[in-house]
mmCIF file of C-alpha atoms and ligand atoms in Angstrom:
data_model
loop_
_atom_site.group_PDB
_atom_site.id
_atom_site.type_symbol
_atom_site.label_atom_id
_atom_site.label_comp_id
_atom_site.label_asym_id
_atom_site.label_seq_id
_atom_site.Cartn_x
_atom_site.Cartn_y
_atom_site.Cartn_z
ATOM 1 C CA MET A 1 37.175 -68.799 -19.181
ATOM 2 C CA GLN A 2 38.144 -67.754 -15.740
ATOM 3 C CA GLU A 3 40.664 -65.627 -17.814
ATOM 4 C CA LYS A 4 38.178 -63.829 -19.308
ATOM 5 C CA LEU A 5 35.990 -63.531 -15.743
ATOM 6 C CA LEU A 6 38.883 -61.987 -14.204
ATOM 7 C CA ASN A 7 40.042 -59.791 -16.353
ATOM 8 C CA LEU A 8 36.867 -58.799 -16.816
ATOM 9 C CA LYS A 9 36.695 -57.931 -13.106
ATOM 10 C CA ASP A 10 40.233 -55.777 -13.859
ATOM 11 C CA ILE A 11 38.405 -53.868 -16.399
ATOM 12 C CA ALA A 12 35.476 -53.028 -14.317
ATOM 13 C CA LEU A 13 36.527 -52.523 -10.945
ATOM 14 C CA GLY A 14 39.833 -50.019 -12.761
ATOM 15 C CA GLU A 15 36.320 -48.026 -14.771
ATOM 16 C CA ILE A 16 34.049 -47.751 -11.529
ATOM 17 C CA GLN A 17 37.042 -46.273 -9.442
ATOM 18 C CA ASP A 18 37.060 -44.193 -12.332
ATOM 19 C CA ALA A 19 33.520 -43.205 -11.845
ATOM 20 C CA SER A 20 32.677 -39.967 -10.129
ATOM 21 C CA THR A 21 29.345 -39.810 -9.710
ATOM 22 C CA ILE A 22 26.025 -41.876 -9.314
ATOM 23 C CA GLU A 23 24.609 -42.543 -12.747
ATOM 24 C CA GLU A 24 28.023 -42.939 -14.673
ATOM 25 C CA LEU A 25 27.658 -46.092 -12.057
ATOM 26 C CA GLU A 26 24.543 -46.986 -12.934
ATOM 27 C CA GLY A 27 25.989 -47.076 -16.304
ATOM 28 C CA LEU A 28 28.334 -49.246 -15.035
ATOM 29 C CA ARG A 29 25.736 -51.574 -13.533
ATOM 30 C CA VAL A 30 24.251 -52.245 -17.033
ATOM 31 C CA LYS A 31 27.363 -52.814 -18.691
ATOM 32 C CA TYR A 32 28.395 -55.562 -16.496
ATOM 33 C CA SER A 33 25.557 -56.929 -14.629
ATOM 34 C CA GLY A 34 21.865 -56.138 -16.548
ATOM 35 C CA LYS A 35 20.132 -58.611 -18.751
ATOM 36 C CA LYS A 36 22.579 -57.734 -21.596
ATOM 37 C CA GLY A 37 25.845 -56.757 -19.498
ATOM 38 C CA GLN A 38 28.468 -57.966 -20.782
ATOM 39 C CA LEU A 39 29.194 -60.548 -17.434
ATOM 40 C CA THR A 40 25.680 -61.505 -17.488
ATOM 41 C CA ALA A 41 26.713 -62.809 -21.567
ATOM 42 C CA ILE A 42 30.308 -64.624 -20.459
ATOM 43 C CA MET A 43 27.648 -66.767 -17.775
ATOM 44 C CA LYS A 44 25.494 -67.456 -20.158
ATOM 45 C CA GLU A 45 28.316 -69.258 -22.193
ATOM 46 C CA MET A 46 28.769 -71.882 -18.947
ATOM 47 C CA GLY A 47 25.869 -74.232 -19.685
ATOM 48 C CA LYS A 48 28.446 -74.761 -22.568
ATOM 49 C CA LEU A 49 30.859 -76.051 -20.350
ATOM 50 C CA SER A 50 31.590 -79.761 -19.036
ATOM 51 C CA ALA A 51 29.921 -80.689 -15.427
ATOM 52 C CA GLU A 52 33.508 -80.465 -13.829
ATOM 53 C CA GLU A 53 34.272 -77.060 -15.192
ATOM 54 C CA ARG A 54 30.980 -75.642 -14.323
ATOM 55 C CA PRO A 55 31.235 -74.741 -10.708
ATOM 56 C CA VAL A 56 35.026 -74.194 -10.342
ATOM 57 C CA VAL A 57 34.425 -70.693 -13.026
ATOM 58 C CA GLY A 58 30.837 -70.666 -11.631
ATOM 59 C CA LYS A 59 32.280 -69.768 -8.662
ATOM 60 C CA VAL A 60 34.788 -67.389 -9.890
ATOM 61 C CA ALA A 61 32.108 -65.763 -11.124
ATOM 62 C CA ASN A 62 29.973 -65.082 -8.442
ATOM 63 C CA ILE A 63 33.456 -64.302 -7.197
ATOM 64 C CA VAL A 64 33.836 -61.934 -10.078
ATOM 65 C CA ARG A 65 29.789 -60.329 -9.860
ATOM 66 C CA GLU A 66 30.000 -59.347 -6.050
ATOM 67 C CA ALA A 67 33.487 -57.722 -6.197
ATOM 68 C CA ILE A 68 31.381 -55.748 -9.098
ATOM 69 C CA GLU A 69 28.284 -55.273 -6.916
ATOM 70 C CA GLY A 70 30.474 -54.388 -4.503
ATOM 71 C CA GLY A 71 33.035 -52.336 -5.891
ATOM 72 C CA ILE A 72 29.749 -49.504 -7.105
ATOM 73 C CA ASN A 73 28.509 -49.898 -3.994
ATOM 74 C CA THR A 74 31.159 -49.154 -2.716
ATOM 75 C CA LYS A 75 31.776 -46.326 -4.514
ATOM 76 C CA LYS A 76 28.412 -45.157 -4.763
ATOM 77 C CA GLU A 77 28.805 -44.648 -0.630
ATOM 78 C CA GLU A 78 32.213 -42.207 -1.074
ATOM 79 C CA ILE A 79 30.332 -40.407 -3.776
ATOM 80 C CA LYS A 80 27.402 -39.869 -2.002
ATOM 81 C CA ALA A 81 29.971 -38.656 1.296
ATOM 82 C CA ILE A 82 32.155 -36.406 -0.632
ATOM 83 C CA GLU A 83 28.761 -34.350 -2.495
ATOM 84 C CA LYS A 84 27.608 -34.073 1.056
ATOM 85 C CA GLU A 85 30.581 -32.529 1.892
ATOM 86 C CA LYS A 86 30.776 -30.515 -1.328
ATOM 87 C CA GLN A 87 26.565 -28.862 -0.022
ATOM 88 C CA LEU A 88 27.778 -28.547 3.551
ATOM 89 C CA ALA A 89 30.523 -26.203 2.567
ATOM 90 C CA SER A 90 28.233 -24.448 0.292
ATOM 91 C CA GLU A 91 25.851 -23.726 3.158
ATOM 92 C CA VAL A 92 28.500 -22.394 4.881
ATOM 93 C CA ILE A 93 27.546 -18.875 6.786
ATOM 94 C CA ASP A 94 29.579 -15.997 7.266
ATOM 95 C CA VAL A 95 28.416 -14.760 10.353
ATOM 96 C CA THR A 96 31.005 -11.830 9.683
ATOM 97 C CA MET A 97 28.981 -10.711 6.991
ATOM 98 C CA PRO A 98 26.820 -7.552 7.674
ATOM 99 C CA GLY A 99 23.207 -8.046 7.274
ATOM 100 C CA LYS A 100 20.131 -6.627 5.205
ATOM 101 C CA THR A 101 18.864 -3.547 6.366
ATOM 102 C CA PHE A 102 14.806 -3.564 6.666
ATOM 103 C CA THR A 103 13.524 0.238 6.475
ATOM 104 C CA VAL A 104 10.656 0.538 7.569
ATOM 105 C CA GLY A 105 7.780 2.861 6.355
ATOM 106 C CA LYS A 106 5.794 5.615 7.957
ATOM 107 C CA LYS A 107 2.286 7.433 6.878
ATOM 108 C CA HIS A 108 2.594 10.251 4.021
ATOM 109 C CA PRO A 109 2.436 13.437 6.249
ATOM 110 C CA ILE A 110 -0.957 14.019 4.131
ATOM 111 C CA SER A 111 -2.699 10.316 5.857
ATOM 112 C CA GLN A 112 -0.793 12.270 9.499
ATOM 113 C CA ILE A 113 -3.180 14.502 9.385
ATOM 114 C CA ILE A 114 -6.189 13.049 8.096
ATOM 115 C CA ASP A 115 -6.008 10.493 11.221
ATOM 116 C CA GLU A 116 -5.148 13.585 13.371
ATOM 117 C CA VAL A 117 -7.752 15.454 12.367
ATOM 118 C CA SER A 118 -10.189 12.357 12.239
ATOM 119 C CA GLU A 119 -9.315 11.316 15.752
ATOM 120 C CA ILE A 120 -10.472 14.181 16.682
ATOM 121 C CA PHE A 121 -13.355 14.427 15.373
ATOM 122 C CA MET A 122 -14.165 11.328 16.969
ATOM 123 C CA GLY A 123 -13.564 12.052 19.691
ATOM 124 C CA LEU A 124 -16.118 14.921 19.949
ATOM 125 C CA GLY A 125 -19.112 11.698 18.131
ATOM 126 C CA PHE A 126 -18.472 12.571 15.182
ATOM 127 C CA SER A 127 -17.780 9.568 12.502
ATOM 128 C CA ILE A 128 -16.019 8.915 9.165
ATOM 129 C CA ALA A 129 -17.965 9.007 5.896
ATOM 130 C CA GLU A 130 -16.034 7.650 2.423
ATOM 131 C CA GLY A 131 -18.103 8.452 -1.316
ATOM 132 C CA PRO A 132 -16.594 7.556 -4.641
ATOM 133 C CA GLU A 133 -13.906 10.220 -6.593
ATOM 134 C CA VAL A 134 -16.155 9.532 -9.500
ATOM 135 C CA GLU A 135 -18.971 11.335 -8.592
ATOM 136 C CA THR A 136 -22.505 12.935 -10.174
ATOM 137 C CA ILE A 137 -22.934 16.794 -11.530
ATOM 138 C CA GLU A 138 -25.458 16.635 -8.405
ATOM 139 C CA ASN A 139 -24.274 15.753 -5.779
ATOM 140 C CA ASN A 140 -21.546 18.169 -6.491
ATOM 141 C CA PHE A 141 -22.878 21.216 -8.076
ATOM 142 C CA ASP A 142 -26.430 20.582 -8.030
ATOM 143 C CA ALA A 143 -27.766 19.560 -4.672
ATOM 144 C CA LEU A 144 -25.671 22.506 -3.228
ATOM 145 C CA ASN A 145 -26.948 24.534 -4.304
ATOM 146 C CA ALA A 146 -24.046 26.039 -6.771
ATOM 147 C CA PRO A 147 -25.574 28.207 -9.359
ATOM 148 C CA LYS A 148 -25.766 27.022 -13.363
ATOM 149 C CA ASP A 149 -23.159 29.902 -13.908
ATOM 150 C CA HIS A 150 -20.659 29.399 -10.566
ATOM 151 C CA PRO A 151 -17.273 29.017 -12.150
ATOM 152 C CA SER A 152 -16.066 26.519 -10.033
ATOM 153 C CA ARG A 153 -18.573 24.399 -12.996
ATOM 154 C CA ASP A 154 -16.327 25.986 -15.678
ATOM 155 C CA MET A 155 -15.172 23.098 -18.333
ATOM 156 C CA SER A 156 -11.791 24.704 -17.426
ATOM 157 C CA ASP A 157 -11.772 24.165 -13.767
ATOM 158 C CA THR A 158 -13.728 21.034 -13.063
ATOM 159 C CA PHE A 159 -12.720 17.518 -14.365
ATOM 160 C CA TYR A 160 -15.685 16.286 -16.019
ATOM 161 C CA ILE A 161 -15.394 12.902 -17.354
ATOM 162 C CA ASN A 162 -19.348 13.669 -19.312
ATOM 163 C CA SER A 163 -22.417 15.018 -19.423
ATOM 164 C CA GLU A 164 -23.343 13.662 -15.902
ATOM 165 C CA LEU A 165 -20.050 12.359 -14.325
ATOM 166 C CA LEU A 166 -17.549 14.358 -12.550
ATOM 167 C CA LEU A 167 -13.469 14.174 -10.918
ATOM 168 C CA ARG A 168 -15.229 15.090 -7.609
ATOM 169 C CA THR A 169 -14.303 19.004 -6.720
ATOM 170 C CA GLN A 170 -14.703 18.642 -3.193
ATOM 171 C CA THR A 171 -15.723 15.283 -0.037
ATOM 172 C CA SER A 172 -19.312 17.565 0.494
ATOM 173 C CA PRO A 173 -21.273 14.934 -1.855
ATOM 174 C CA VAL A 174 -19.591 12.561 -0.042
ATOM 175 C CA GLN A 175 -22.131 14.641 2.658
ATOM 176 C CA VAL A 176 -25.414 15.385 0.583
ATOM 177 C CA ARG A 177 -25.252 11.192 -0.403
ATOM 178 C CA THR A 178 -24.697 10.757 3.692
ATOM 179 C CA MET A 179 -27.784 13.291 4.259
ATOM 180 C CA LYS A 180 -30.014 11.057 1.488
ATOM 181 C CA SER A 181 -29.605 8.722 2.401
ATOM 182 C CA GLN A 182 -28.912 7.897 6.694
ATOM 183 C CA ASP A 183 -31.703 8.854 9.158
ATOM 184 C CA LEU A 184 -30.879 11.519 11.543
ATOM 185 C CA PRO A 185 -29.482 13.649 12.886
ATOM 186 C CA ILE A 186 -26.432 13.891 11.327
ATOM 187 C CA LYS A 187 -22.193 13.962 12.994
ATOM 188 C CA VAL A 188 -19.958 13.096 10.432
ATOM 189 C CA ILE A 189 -16.556 13.990 8.758
ATOM 190 C CA SER A 190 -15.879 12.962 4.979
ATOM 191 C CA PRO A 191 -11.908 13.270 4.456
ATOM 192 C CA GLY A 192 -11.069 11.759 0.642
ATOM 193 C CA ARG A 193 -9.233 13.318 -2.544
ATOM 194 C CA CYS A 194 -10.550 15.815 -4.338
ATOM 195 C CA PHE A 195 -9.732 17.206 -8.096
ATOM 196 C CA ARG A 196 -9.358 20.713 -9.762
ATOM 197 C CA PHE A 197 -8.464 21.390 -13.576
ATOM 198 C CA ASP A 198 -5.256 23.992 -12.179
ATOM 199 C CA SER A 199 -2.042 23.693 -13.077
ATOM 200 C CA PRO A 200 0.770 22.301 -10.555
ATOM 201 C CA ASP A 201 2.424 25.460 -8.908
ATOM 202 C CA ALA A 202 3.794 25.478 -5.234
ATOM 203 C CA THR A 203 0.209 26.320 -3.495
ATOM 204 C CA HIS A 204 -1.633 24.757 -6.369
ATOM 205 C CA SER A 205 -2.634 20.359 -6.990
ATOM 206 C CA PRO A 206 -4.872 19.060 -9.630
ATOM 207 C CA MET A 207 -4.795 16.207 -6.605
ATOM 208 C CA PHE A 208 -5.747 17.273 -3.487
ATOM 209 C CA HIS A 209 -7.124 16.580 0.054
ATOM 210 C CA GLN A 210 -9.989 17.719 1.864
ATOM 211 C CA ILE A 211 -11.680 17.019 5.216
ATOM 212 C CA GLU A 212 -15.180 18.018 5.436
ATOM 213 C CA GLY A 213 -17.584 17.760 8.085
ATOM 214 C CA LEU A 214 -21.939 17.815 8.845
ATOM 215 C CA VAL A 215 -23.975 18.443 11.424
ATOM 216 C CA VAL A 216 -27.998 17.874 10.975
ATOM 217 C CA GLY A 217 -30.964 17.241 13.496
ATOM 218 C CA LYS A 218 -33.185 19.677 15.058
ATOM 219 C CA ASP A 219 -31.987 23.441 16.988
ATOM 220 C CA VAL A 220 -28.911 22.797 15.503
ATOM 221 C CA THR A 221 -26.648 26.017 15.857
ATOM 222 C CA MET A 222 -24.061 28.571 14.633
ATOM 223 C CA ALA A 223 -23.000 28.342 18.546
ATOM 224 C CA GLN A 224 -22.759 24.693 18.127
ATOM 225 C CA LEU A 225 -20.636 25.180 14.917
ATOM 226 C CA LYS A 226 -18.397 28.222 16.817
ATOM 227 C CA GLY A 227 -18.015 25.822 20.026
ATOM 228 C CA THR A 228 -16.920 22.339 17.420
ATOM 229 C CA LEU A 229 -14.851 24.462 15.740
ATOM 230 C CA ASP A 230 -12.852 25.930 18.748
ATOM 231 C CA ASN A 231 -13.087 22.854 20.223
ATOM 232 C CA PHE A 232 -11.055 21.197 17.363
ATOM 233 C CA VAL A 233 -8.166 24.135 16.502
ATOM 234 C CA LYS A 234 -7.649 23.684 20.265
ATOM 235 C CA LYS A 235 -6.653 19.682 20.427
ATOM 236 C CA LEU A 236 -4.976 20.182 16.789
ATOM 237 C CA PHE A 237 -3.389 23.574 17.950
ATOM 238 C CA GLY A 238 -2.692 23.667 21.734
ATOM 239 C CA GLU A 239 -5.488 24.848 24.240
ATOM 240 C CA GLU A 240 -4.111 28.077 23.827
ATOM 241 C CA THR A 241 -5.365 28.903 19.491
ATOM 242 C CA LYS A 242 -8.198 31.332 19.870
ATOM 243 C CA THR A 243 -10.856 30.941 17.080
ATOM 244 C CA LYS A 244 -12.428 34.290 14.467
ATOM 245 C CA PHE A 245 -15.084 33.882 11.646
ATOM 246 C CA ARG A 246 -14.806 36.382 9.109
ATOM 247 C CA PRO A 247 -17.907 37.018 7.172
ATOM 248 C CA HIS A 248 -17.762 34.567 3.909
ATOM 249 C CA ASN A 249 -19.205 33.865 1.333
ATOM 250 C CA PHE A 250 -20.487 30.056 -0.196
ATOM 251 C CA PRO A 251 -23.423 28.832 -1.931
ATOM 252 C CA PHE A 252 -23.858 25.349 0.210
ATOM 253 C CA THR A 253 -24.422 27.765 3.637
ATOM 254 C CA GLU A 254 -25.963 30.747 5.045
ATOM 255 C CA PRO A 255 -24.895 32.821 7.071
ATOM 256 C CA SER A 256 -20.757 31.125 5.750
ATOM 257 C CA ALA A 257 -17.864 32.079 7.652
ATOM 258 C CA GLU A 258 -13.576 31.788 6.815
ATOM 259 C CA VAL A 259 -12.107 30.864 10.699
ATOM 260 C CA ASP A 260 -8.457 32.213 11.496
ATOM 261 C CA VAL A 261 -6.535 30.583 14.625
ATOM 262 C CA THR A 262 -3.834 32.462 16.512
ATOM 263 C CA CYS A 263 -1.101 31.882 14.477
ATOM 264 C CA PHE A 264 0.888 28.737 15.900
ATOM 265 C CA LYS A 265 4.234 29.898 15.924
ATOM 266 C CA CYS A 266 4.254 32.539 17.585
ATOM 267 C CA GLY A 267 1.512 32.623 19.293
ATOM 268 C CA GLY A 268 -0.898 35.784 17.785
ATOM 269 C CA GLU A 269 2.093 38.543 18.368
ATOM 270 C CA GLY A 270 3.231 38.560 14.589
ATOM 271 C CA CYS A 271 6.046 36.833 12.470
ATOM 272 C CA ALA A 272 6.530 35.269 8.576
ATOM 273 C CA MET A 273 3.935 32.279 9.363
ATOM 274 C CA CYS A 274 1.293 34.466 9.659
ATOM 275 C CA LYS A 275 2.157 37.459 7.221
ATOM 276 C CA GLN A 276 2.480 39.993 10.736
ATOM 277 C CA GLU A 277 -1.308 39.457 11.013
ATOM 278 C CA GLY A 278 -1.118 36.984 14.240
ATOM 279 C CA TRP A 279 -4.108 35.218 12.677
ATOM 280 C CA ILE A 280 -3.550 32.068 9.901
ATOM 281 C CA GLU A 281 -6.974 31.463 7.844
ATOM 282 C CA ILE A 282 -7.860 27.070 7.893
ATOM 283 C CA LEU A 283 -11.795 26.980 7.471
ATOM 284 C CA GLY A 284 -14.874 27.487 6.141
ATOM 285 C CA ALA A 285 -17.498 26.768 7.799
ATOM 286 C CA GLY A 286 -21.713 28.124 7.692
ATOM 287 C CA MET A 287 -24.893 27.169 8.575
ATOM 288 C CA VAL A 288 -26.294 24.585 5.458
ATOM 289 C CA HIS A 289 -28.424 26.241 3.272
ATOM 290 C CA PRO A 290 -31.932 25.827 3.003
ATOM 291 C CA ASN A 291 -32.045 24.604 -0.304
ATOM 292 C CA VAL A 292 -28.890 22.206 0.336
ATOM 293 C CA LEU A 293 -31.285 20.763 2.920
ATOM 294 C CA ARG A 294 -33.984 20.326 0.802
ATOM 295 C CA ASN A 295 -32.371 19.173 -2.045
ATOM 296 C CA CYS A 296 -31.381 16.200 -0.204
ATOM 297 C CA GLY A 297 -35.046 15.591 1.507
ATOM 298 C CA ILE A 298 -34.619 17.772 4.838
ATOM 299 C CA ASP A 299 -37.913 19.595 5.402
ATOM 300 C CA PRO A 300 -35.108 22.769 6.506
ATOM 301 C CA GLU A 301 -38.561 23.670 8.647
ATOM 302 C CA VAL A 302 -37.697 21.567 11.213
ATOM 303 C CA TYR A 303 -34.091 20.626 10.708
ATOM 304 C CA SER A 304 -30.815 22.882 10.396
ATOM 305 C CA GLY A 305 -27.353 21.874 10.488
ATOM 306 C CA PHE A 306 -23.557 23.530 10.086
ATOM 307 C CA ALA A 307 -20.751 22.201 7.464
ATOM 308 C CA PHE A 308 -16.954 22.742 8.132
ATOM 309 C CA GLY A 309 -14.538 22.422 5.527
ATOM 310 C CA MET A 310 -10.774 22.320 5.400
ATOM 311 C CA GLY A 311 -8.169 21.706 2.775
ATOM 312 C CA VAL A 312 -4.965 19.104 4.180
ATOM 313 C CA GLU A 313 -1.704 20.305 2.942
ATOM 314 C CA ARG A 314 -3.200 23.656 3.873
ATOM 315 C CA ILE A 315 -2.875 22.250 7.310
ATOM 316 C CA GLY A 316 0.290 20.197 6.570
ATOM 317 C CA MET A 317 2.393 22.460 5.198
ATOM 318 C CA LEU A 318 1.352 25.147 7.538
ATOM 319 C CA LYS A 319 2.235 22.474 10.489
ATOM 320 C CA TYR A 320 5.211 20.826 8.804
ATOM 321 C CA GLU A 321 6.167 24.879 7.693
ATOM 322 C CA ILE A 322 6.132 22.896 4.019
ATOM 323 C CA ASP A 323 6.859 25.659 1.084
ATOM 324 C CA ASP A 324 5.900 23.663 -1.500
ATOM 325 C CA ILE A 325 2.706 21.832 -2.449
ATOM 326 C CA ARG A 326 3.970 19.434 -5.057
ATOM 327 C CA LEU A 327 6.811 18.473 -2.764
ATOM 328 C CA LEU A 328 4.569 15.973 -0.799
ATOM 329 C CA PHE A 329 3.135 14.319 -3.893
ATOM 330 C CA GLU A 330 6.698 13.463 -5.600
ATOM 331 C CA ASN A 331 7.245 11.189 -2.596
ATOM 332 C CA ASP A 332 10.997 11.602 -2.445
ATOM 333 C CA MET A 333 12.510 9.192 0.476
ATOM 334 C CA ARG A 334 14.470 12.431 1.910
ATOM 335 C CA PHE A 335 11.602 14.776 1.785
ATOM 336 C CA LEU A 336 9.036 12.596 3.469
ATOM 337 C CA ASN A 337 11.112 10.833 5.508
ATOM 338 C CA GLN A 338 11.126 14.348 7.662
ATOM 339 C CA PHE A 339 7.642 13.756 9.243
HETATM 340 C C1 2NL B 1 -13.502 25.508 2.103
HETATM 341 C C2 2NL B 1 -14.451 25.729 2.873
HETATM 342 C C3 2NL B 1 -16.893 23.870 3.284
HETATM 343 C C4 2NL B 1 -18.855 22.944 3.630
HETATM 344 C C5 2NL B 1 -17.509 23.357 3.325
HETATM 345 C C6 2NL B 1 -21.131 21.506 2.485
HETATM 346 C C7 2NL B 1 -21.728 20.567 3.277
HETATM 347 C C8 2NL B 1 -22.644 20.546 2.853
HETATM 348 C C9 2NL B 1 -23.714 20.864 2.559
HETATM 349 C C10 2NL B 1 -23.081 22.416 2.751
HETATM 350 CL CL1 2NL B 1 -22.897 18.658 2.034
HETATM 351 N N1 2NL B 1 -21.826 22.697 3.522
HETATM 352 N N2 2NL B 1 -19.406 22.104 2.824
HETATM 353 C C11 2NL B 1 -19.746 24.243 3.845
HETATM 354 C C12 2NL B 1 -18.695 25.407 4.004
HETATM 355 C C13 2NL B 1 -17.210 25.560 3.438
HETATM 356 O O1 2NL B 1 -15.431 24.565 3.206
HETATM 357 O O2 2NL B 1 -12.364 26.395 2.599
HETATM 358 N N3 2NL B 1 -12.935 24.099 2.066
HETATM 359 C C14 2NL B 1 -11.966 23.841 2.538
#
């Protein structure tokens, strides 16, 4: 039996030595010292031995058990140390490797213009008003005094959603909402996205942006409109900029005007930018039509107002000398990063 035990010890220690994982070692512990293990089995047989033999064999059995357990524990530490080494080696950082580059984004040129114009008007005491891009025909056309047969109402010019809704063709409906819901005086600008049923080309996009302004109160005058716009263009294009009002016609204003500024490239001398005219058209404006005030629940006998509107893409294209509106919406970073 002693021989059996010593033999078992040699085999066990050999297997322990060959083990390469913690799991394998656990298996060996079960194989030898577990409840149904080989060492346990031999020790169970000790009952059959004589009283003289039993302590001697018992001593050997203990030595064997300790040798196996000790071997397993020692090997376990060895494997743990090797695994730790491996992990450390795999986590070594090569500080000479090139780093990841993070590109910092920037505002789209259209957003830059909207923010710049908004800042100027906020400085003049205006608030910013926003509204839905899906609008009612009432807010987009009827309230704004657009005749029923006005060409802009045509199915081929406007994206209709159903018999009551459309994609707004200008941001004026935001101001209509403001007039219908807020107390006077009103002094707001409404920047935002607009939609018209146009085929894209160098100067047209079915989606574009506008900034409109509206002032309504007692004794609001055309002189104040001119002063406000004069102040605005000087801040946007430079103090030397002059304005010129040309008579025009809009259904929602009376009188109406188109507003030109002295060319900010040549200062009015005439150049390619202003087509040798010295002036560049930048805005539409006028005194709010009495019908519009009435449609929005404001008495035109007591109150008056002025309004204006500008195309953001047009201003951006002039300012940054962009010759094709589509470039603004292709989102090619090589283009956008220039502004
Ligand atoms: C242009 C011309 C304009 C308005 C917009 C307006 C709004 C209300 C009442 C009266 Cl609620 N008028 N807006 C007035 C004149 C011109 O825009 O050329 N836009 C790009």
